[in-house]
Short mmCIF file of C-alpha atoms and ligand atoms in Angstrom, two decimals:
data_model
loop_
_atom_site.label_atom_id
_atom_site.label_comp_id
_atom_site.label_asym_id
_atom_site.label_seq_id
_atom_site.Cartn_x
_atom_site.Cartn_y
_atom_site.Cartn_z
CA MET D 1314 10.14 12.10 22.86
CA SER D 1315 8.69 10.12 20.34
CA ASN D 1316 5.59 12.31 19.13
CA ILE D 1317 5.03 10.63 15.71
CA VAL D 1318 3.83 6.77 15.52
CA VAL D 1319 4.49 5.19 12.39
CA ILE D 1320 1.86 2.16 12.37
CA ASN D 1321 3.17 -0.92 10.15
CA SER D 1322 6.58 0.16 10.74
CA THR D 1323 8.14 -3.35 9.13
CA GLY D 1324 5.62 -2.58 5.93
CA LYS D 1325 6.49 -1.55 2.38
CA ILE D 1326 5.21 2.26 3.14
CA GLY D 1327 5.62 2.19 6.92
CA SER D 1328 9.26 1.43 6.72
CA ARG D 1329 9.89 3.97 4.40
CA VAL D 1330 8.20 6.58 6.27
CA ALA D 1331 10.20 5.36 9.19
CA ALA D 1332 13.66 5.76 7.38
CA HIS D 1333 12.41 9.66 6.02
CA LEU D 1334 11.87 10.47 9.31
CA MET D 1335 15.19 9.11 10.89
CA ALA D 1336 16.87 10.84 7.74
CA LYS D 1337 15.57 13.87 8.68
CA GLY D 1338 16.40 13.36 12.50
CA LEU D 1339 13.03 13.52 13.54
CA PRO D 1340 11.91 11.32 16.50
CA TYR D 1341 9.25 8.81 16.05
CA ARG D 1342 7.69 5.45 17.41
CA GLY D 1343 7.92 2.40 14.98
CA VAL D 1344 5.01 0.19 16.00
CA SER D 1345 4.19 -3.36 14.53
CA ARG D 1346 3.42 -6.98 16.17
CA ARG D 1347 7.28 -7.72 16.27
CA THR D 1348 8.55 -4.17 17.82
CA GLU D 1349 9.64 -3.79 21.28
CA ILE D 1350 6.36 -1.98 22.13
CA PRO D 1351 4.26 -4.02 19.94
CA PHE D 1352 0.98 -2.73 17.93
CA ASP D 1353 -1.71 -5.52 16.71
CA TRP D 1354 -4.58 -4.52 14.62
CA GLN D 1355 -6.15 -7.68 15.97
CA ASP D 1356 -5.42 -6.80 19.58
CA GLU D 1357 -6.86 -3.60 21.05
CA ARG D 1358 -5.09 -4.25 24.19
CA THR D 1359 -1.80 -3.25 22.17
CA TRP D 1360 -3.15 0.25 21.26
CA PRO D 1361 -3.07 2.85 24.16
CA GLN D 1362 0.69 1.76 25.05
CA ALA D 1363 1.55 1.88 21.12
CA LEU D 1364 -0.10 5.68 20.73
CA ALA D 1365 0.81 6.86 24.24
CA GLY D 1366 2.18 10.63 24.47
CA GLY D 1367 1.79 10.70 20.57
CA LYS D 1368 0.55 13.73 18.81
CA SER D 1369 0.19 12.42 15.35
CA ALA D 1370 0.22 8.91 13.34
CA PHE D 1371 0.50 7.55 9.84
CA ILE D 1372 -1.92 4.72 10.03
CA SER D 1373 -1.47 1.71 7.12
CA PHE D 1374 -3.94 -1.14 7.87
CA VAL D 1375 -3.35 -4.63 7.35
CA PRO D 1376 -4.09 -6.90 5.62
CA ASP D 1377 -6.54 -4.39 3.95
CA LEU D 1378 -9.29 -1.96 4.53
CA ALA D 1379 -11.36 -4.75 1.77
CA ALA D 1380 -10.96 -6.97 4.43
CA PRO D 1381 -14.51 -8.44 6.53
CA GLY D 1382 -14.60 -5.84 9.71
CA ALA D 1383 -12.11 -3.42 8.73
CA LEU D 1384 -14.27 -0.39 9.45
CA ALA D 1385 -15.14 -1.55 12.43
CA VAL D 1386 -11.44 -2.08 13.55
CA MET D 1387 -10.75 1.34 12.46
CA GLN D 1388 -13.50 3.36 13.86
CA ARG D 1389 -12.18 1.50 17.39
CA PHE D 1390 -9.01 2.63 16.32
CA VAL D 1391 -9.77 6.22 15.74
CA ALA D 1392 -11.49 6.48 19.03
CA ALA D 1393 -8.47 5.23 20.64
CA ALA D 1394 -6.20 7.65 19.15
CA ARG D 1395 -8.73 10.86 19.79
CA ASP D 1396 -8.49 9.21 23.56
CA GLY D 1397 -5.01 9.10 23.74
CA GLY D 1398 -4.61 12.94 23.02
CA LEU D 1399 -3.62 12.22 19.13
CA GLY D 1400 -4.11 15.36 17.08
CA LYS D 1401 -3.28 14.36 13.41
CA LEU D 1402 -3.91 10.99 11.27
CA VAL D 1403 -2.07 10.53 8.31
CA LEU D 1404 -4.39 7.37 6.70
CA LEU D 1405 -2.92 4.74 3.89
CA THR D 1406 -5.61 3.58 1.37
CA GLY D 1407 -6.32 2.14 -1.58
CA ARG D 1408 -7.88 3.65 -4.65
CA GLY D 1409 -10.95 2.29 -5.54
CA GLU D 1410 -12.02 0.24 -2.71
CA ILE D 1411 -15.41 0.50 -0.86
CA GLY D 1412 -13.64 -0.52 2.50
CA ALA D 1413 -11.19 2.36 2.25
CA VAL D 1414 -13.85 4.99 1.48
CA ALA D 1415 -15.65 4.15 4.35
CA ALA D 1416 -12.27 4.11 6.54
CA GLU D 1417 -11.32 7.27 5.04
CA ASN D 1418 -14.41 8.46 6.37
CA ALA D 1419 -14.14 7.51 9.77
CA VAL D 1420 -10.97 9.30 9.82
CA ARG D 1421 -12.36 12.39 8.18
CA GLU D 1422 -15.25 12.47 10.67
CA SER D 1423 -12.42 12.20 13.68
CA GLY D 1424 -12.61 15.44 14.60
CA LEU D 1425 -8.91 15.27 14.31
CA ALA D 1426 -6.71 16.87 11.64
CA TRP D 1427 -6.02 14.22 8.75
CA THR D 1428 -4.68 13.46 5.45
CA ILE D 1429 -5.85 10.71 3.25
CA VAL D 1430 -3.24 9.26 1.10
CA ARG D 1431 -5.09 7.19 -1.44
CA ALA D 1432 -2.63 5.10 -2.98
CA ALA D 1433 -2.64 3.08 -6.62
CA TRP D 1434 -1.17 -0.61 -6.91
CA PHE D 1435 2.82 -0.23 -5.52
CA ASN D 1436 5.22 -1.06 -7.93
CA GLN D 1437 6.79 -2.70 -5.14
CA ASN D 1438 4.28 -5.24 -4.94
CA PHE D 1439 6.99 -6.62 -7.82
CA SER D 1440 9.89 -6.95 -5.82
CA GLU D 1441 8.68 -6.76 -2.17
CA GLY D 1442 5.23 -7.78 -2.21
CA HIS D 1443 2.88 -10.90 -3.10
CA LEU D 1444 3.42 -10.37 -6.76
CA LEU D 1445 7.45 -11.12 -6.51
CA GLU D 1446 6.81 -14.65 -6.77
CA SER D 1447 5.02 -14.71 -9.60
CA VAL D 1448 7.93 -12.53 -11.17
CA LEU D 1449 10.19 -15.10 -9.87
CA GLU D 1450 8.28 -18.16 -11.11
CA GLY D 1451 7.50 -16.49 -14.63
CA HIS D 1452 4.01 -16.29 -14.97
CA LEU D 1453 1.65 -13.12 -13.73
CA TYR D 1454 -2.08 -14.22 -13.32
CA MET D 1455 -4.34 -11.45 -13.08
CA PRO D 1456 -8.22 -10.94 -13.76
CA ALA D 1457 -7.14 -7.62 -15.53
CA GLY D 1458 -7.50 -8.04 -19.18
CA ASP D 1459 -5.93 -5.10 -20.90
CA ARG D 1460 -6.80 -2.96 -18.42
CA ARG D 1461 -4.53 -0.04 -17.23
CA GLU D 1462 -3.24 0.92 -13.85
CA PRO D 1463 -1.06 4.03 -12.88
CA PHE D 1464 1.34 2.06 -10.62
CA VAL D 1465 3.01 4.08 -7.88
CA ASP D 1466 6.48 3.77 -6.23
CA ALA D 1467 6.06 2.92 -2.69
CA GLU D 1468 8.90 5.69 -2.20
CA ASP D 1469 6.31 8.43 -3.57
CA VAL D 1470 3.99 7.20 -1.06
CA ALA D 1471 6.07 7.37 1.86
CA GLU D 1472 7.14 10.65 0.98
CA VAL D 1473 3.67 12.40 0.34
CA ALA D 1474 2.98 10.54 3.69
CA THR D 1475 5.86 11.78 5.82
CA ALA D 1476 5.43 15.07 4.44
CA ALA D 1477 1.36 15.24 5.41
CA LEU D 1478 2.66 14.00 8.78
CA LEU D 1479 5.39 17.43 8.97
CA ASP D 1480 3.76 20.21 7.69
CA ASP D 1481 -0.02 21.27 7.90
CA ARG D 1482 -0.72 22.57 4.73
CA HIS D 1483 -1.52 18.86 3.76
CA THR D 1484 -4.39 18.88 6.56
CA GLY D 1485 -7.90 18.24 4.93
CA GLN D 1486 -6.03 16.82 2.06
CA ILE D 1487 -6.93 13.71 0.18
CA TYR D 1488 -3.80 12.76 -2.08
CA ASP D 1489 -4.69 10.37 -5.41
CA VAL D 1490 -1.02 9.35 -5.34
CA THR D 1491 -0.57 7.27 -8.70
CA GLY D 1492 2.66 7.19 -10.79
CA PRO D 1493 3.18 9.13 -14.16
CA GLU D 1494 1.70 6.46 -16.46
CA LEU D 1495 -0.83 3.88 -17.18
CA LEU D 1496 0.25 0.51 -17.72
CA SER D 1497 -1.03 -2.78 -18.25
CA PHE D 1498 0.16 -6.06 -16.46
CA ASP D 1499 0.86 -7.25 -20.31
CA GLU D 1500 3.65 -3.82 -20.44
CA VAL D 1501 4.26 -4.59 -16.98
CA ALA D 1502 5.48 -8.31 -17.31
CA GLN D 1503 7.20 -6.87 -20.94
CA ARG D 1504 9.07 -4.23 -19.44
CA LEU D 1505 9.90 -6.55 -16.03
CA ALA D 1506 11.12 -9.50 -18.37
CA GLY D 1507 13.33 -6.86 -20.56
CA ALA D 1508 15.19 -5.93 -17.12
CA THR D 1509 15.39 -8.81 -15.43
CA HIS D 1510 16.23 -10.88 -18.47
CA ARG D 1511 14.02 -13.80 -17.10
CA PRO D 1512 10.81 -14.83 -18.85
CA LEU D 1513 7.69 -13.24 -17.76
CA GLN D 1514 4.14 -13.86 -19.24
CA TYR D 1515 1.38 -12.17 -18.50
CA VAL D 1516 -1.59 -14.09 -18.08
CA PRO D 1517 -5.14 -12.94 -18.17
CA VAL D 1518 -7.44 -15.18 -16.21
CA THR D 1519 -10.91 -14.29 -15.31
CA ILE D 1520 -12.26 -13.23 -11.87
CA GLU D 1521 -13.25 -16.82 -10.77
CA GLU D 1522 -10.09 -18.44 -12.13
CA PHE D 1523 -7.96 -16.23 -10.24
CA HIS D 1524 -10.11 -17.05 -7.05
CA ALA D 1525 -10.12 -20.50 -7.41
CA GLY D 1526 -5.97 -20.63 -8.11
CA LEU D 1527 -5.45 -18.32 -5.04
CA LEU D 1528 -7.72 -20.85 -3.04
CA GLN D 1529 -5.37 -23.63 -3.65
CA THR D 1530 -2.32 -21.36 -2.62
CA LEU D 1531 -3.50 -19.08 0.35
CA GLY D 1532 -6.81 -20.39 1.57
CA GLN D 1533 -10.22 -19.33 1.50
CA GLU D 1534 -9.50 -15.30 3.79
CA TRP D 1535 -6.76 -14.83 1.37
CA ALA D 1536 -8.37 -15.83 -1.79
CA ASP D 1537 -11.78 -13.85 -1.08
CA LEU D 1538 -9.89 -10.52 0.34
CA LEU D 1539 -7.29 -10.82 -2.92
CA ARG D 1540 -10.78 -11.34 -5.33
CA THR D 1541 -12.37 -8.39 -3.51
CA ILE D 1542 -9.44 -6.10 -4.02
CA ALA D 1543 -9.12 -7.00 -7.81
CA ASP D 1544 -13.02 -6.53 -8.43
CA GLU D 1545 -12.43 -3.02 -6.65
CA THR D 1546 -9.28 -1.81 -8.40
CA LEU D 1547 -8.77 -3.85 -11.78
CA ASP D 1548 -12.11 -3.34 -13.36
CA GLY D 1549 -11.11 0.00 -15.19
CA ARG D 1550 -12.00 2.77 -12.44
CA ASN D 1551 -8.97 3.55 -11.42
CA SER D 1552 -7.42 3.57 -14.78
CA TRP D 1553 -6.32 7.21 -14.66
CA VAL D 1554 -3.59 9.14 -13.29
CA GLY D 1555 -3.85 11.13 -10.13
CA ASP D 1556 -2.13 14.41 -8.97
CA GLY D 1557 -1.37 13.52 -5.68
CA VAL D 1558 2.37 13.20 -6.03
CA GLN D 1559 2.40 16.89 -7.93
CA ARG D 1560 0.29 18.48 -5.46
CA ALA D 1561 1.53 17.18 -2.33
CA LEU D 1562 5.38 17.29 -3.07
CA GLY D 1563 5.63 20.09 -5.93
CA ARG D 1564 7.19 17.28 -8.39
CA ALA D 1565 6.15 14.73 -10.83
CA PRO D 1566 5.81 10.97 -9.81
CA ARG D 1567 9.03 8.37 -10.20
CA ASP D 1568 8.10 6.02 -13.16
CA PHE D 1569 8.42 2.67 -13.72
CA GLN D 1570 11.99 2.47 -15.08
CA SER D 1571 13.10 4.30 -12.41
CA PHE D 1572 11.83 1.83 -10.23
CA LEU D 1573 13.23 -1.25 -12.10
CA GLN D 1574 16.70 0.50 -12.40
CA GLN D 1575 16.31 0.84 -7.97
CA ALA D 1576 15.31 -2.74 -7.57
CA LEU D 1577 17.93 -4.22 -10.38
CA GLY D 1578 20.43 -2.02 -8.12
CA ALA D 1579 19.46 -3.63 -5.07
CA GLY D 1580 19.64 -7.49 -6.64
CA THR D 1581 15.94 -8.08 -5.66
CA TRP D 1582 15.65 -10.71 -8.90
CA ASN D 1583 18.97 -12.06 -8.67
CA VAL D 1584 17.63 -15.58 -8.18
CA PRO D 1585 17.72 -18.55 -10.53
CA ALA D 1586 15.06 -18.35 -13.14
CA ALA D 1587 12.50 -21.02 -12.53
CA ALA D 1588 13.29 -24.27 -14.53
CA GLU D 1589 10.89 -24.98 -17.69
N1 NAP T 129 0.27 -3.11 -2.09
C1 NAP T 129 -0.73 -2.37 -2.78
O1 NAP T 129 -0.15 -2.35 -4.05
C2 NAP T 129 -1.41 -1.32 -2.17
C3 NAP T 129 -2.23 -0.15 -3.10
C4 NAP T 129 -2.33 1.01 -2.33
C5 NAP T 129 -2.96 0.74 -0.93
N2 NAP T 129 -2.69 -0.19 -0.09
C6 NAP T 129 -2.69 -0.40 1.33
O2 NAP T 129 -1.24 -0.42 1.82
C7 NAP T 129 -1.75 -1.09 2.90
C8 NAP T 129 -0.32 -2.29 3.48
O3 NAP T 129 0.96 -1.44 3.56
P1 NAP T 129 1.98 -1.82 3.24
O4 NAP T 129 1.91 -2.86 1.71
O5 NAP T 129 2.90 -1.02 3.06
O6 NAP T 129 2.27 -3.24 4.17
P2 NAP T 129 2.48 -4.57 4.31
O7 NAP T 129 3.79 -4.44 3.80
O8 NAP T 129 1.87 -5.68 3.93
O9 NAP T 129 2.93 -5.06 5.71
C9 NAP T 129 3.83 -6.15 5.73
C10 NAP T 129 3.60 -6.06 7.72
O10 NAP T 129 2.57 -5.65 8.29
C11 NAP T 129 2.59 -6.24 9.83
N3 NAP T 129 1.38 -6.83 10.16
C12 NAP T 129 1.08 -8.01 9.89
N4 NAP T 129 -0.12 -8.18 10.50
C13 NAP T 129 -0.19 -7.25 11.54
C14 NAP T 129 -1.06 -6.96 12.20
N5 NAP T 129 -2.28 -7.47 12.68
N6 NAP T 129 -1.00 -5.97 13.29
C15 NAP T 129 -0.04 -5.09 12.74
N7 NAP T 129 0.72 -5.25 11.92
C16 NAP T 129 0.68 -6.29 11.41
C17 NAP T 129 4.02 -7.22 9.67
O11 NAP T 129 4.53 -6.70 10.65
P3 NAP T 129 4.89 -7.56 12.18
O12 NAP T 129 5.09 -9.17 11.40
O13 NAP T 129 5.83 -6.97 13.02
O14 NAP T 129 3.46 -6.88 12.62
C18 NAP T 129 4.07 -7.18 8.01
O15 NAP T 129 5.90 -6.89 8.24
C19 NAP T 129 -2.65 -1.59 3.22
O16 NAP T 129 -3.77 -0.95 3.96
C20 NAP T 129 -3.34 -1.65 1.47
O17 NAP T 129 -4.76 -1.08 1.27
C21 NAP T 129 -1.47 -1.27 -0.89
#
C-alpha cells in the first residue's frame, strides 16, 4: 500500500524525496503528468485517483506559488486532500514569495497535520534548472545587483521534506531551509567558472531589462512569473541564513562547494563551451 503520495515526483525536489523513500524501502506513490497514475495541477479530475488511499503527501506546486491563480488551485487541492482522507501535508514553498505565504496559510488552516519546507534558491537551478542554460552559455543575467542569497542544496530540501513525512515531531513546523552561506550571483558565477573551467560572467540587470530579455525567449507568461519571483526573492528580503536544516535534521546544511563537487562528478556541465 503506497500511503505516501509524492506530488511532482519528476521534479528536482520530488524526485529526491522519492529516492529517499525508496532507499528506506518505504512504499510511496510518485505522481506527475507523466506517471502511470497521472497528476496534473491544471486538471483536478486527476487528483482523486492520485491521492486515493494516501495518508500523507509531499506537495510541490508547479510552476510556482507566485503564479496567478495558484492560491485558488492550492485551496481546492487542500479540500481534495481532506476529502480523500489524507492526514498530513508537507508543502514546499519559496522564501519571501507573497503567493507562497498564502498557500502556506491554506495548508496551515486545513485542519490536517502540516509541515512547511520554505526554501531558498536551489543550487541545482544552475545544474538542472532554468539557469543551466545560462551557465553553459557563459552569461548570468540577473536583477540581483550585489545582493546575496543563501542558496540551498536540493538534497537538503528533500531530506527535510522526507523527515517531515516520516516523523511527527516535524508537524506544525515551518522550516526556513537555506545553505550555510550568503552568496552574490557574482560570487556564484566565479565559483562556477573556477570549478567548471568555463567562462561565466554575472551581468547585473534591472528588473525591466530582465523581463524584456525573458519576453523574447520565454514569452509573456513565463517572463511575468520569473519577474515576480525575482522581485519577491532577490530584493534583499531573503539575505539571511535560515536554521531549517539544522533544526529538522540536526546537522549543518551542505555548502555550495559540495554541490559543485557533486555536479562536476555527475558530468553536469560537460558540454563544449559556447563559441565566443
Ligand atoms: N527553484 C528554486 O530555486 C525554488 C526555491 C524555492 C522553492 N521552489 C519551489 O519549488 C517548486 C518546484 O519544485 P521543483 O523545482 O522540484 O520542480 P521542477 O523541477 O520545476 O518540476 C518539474 C516537473 O514538474 C512537472 N510538471 C510540470 N507541469 C505540471 C503540472 N501541470 N502538473 C503536475 N506536474 C507538472 C513535470 O513533470 P511531468 O511532465 O511528468 O508532469 C516536470 O518534470 C515550486 O513550487 C517553487 O516555488 C523553487
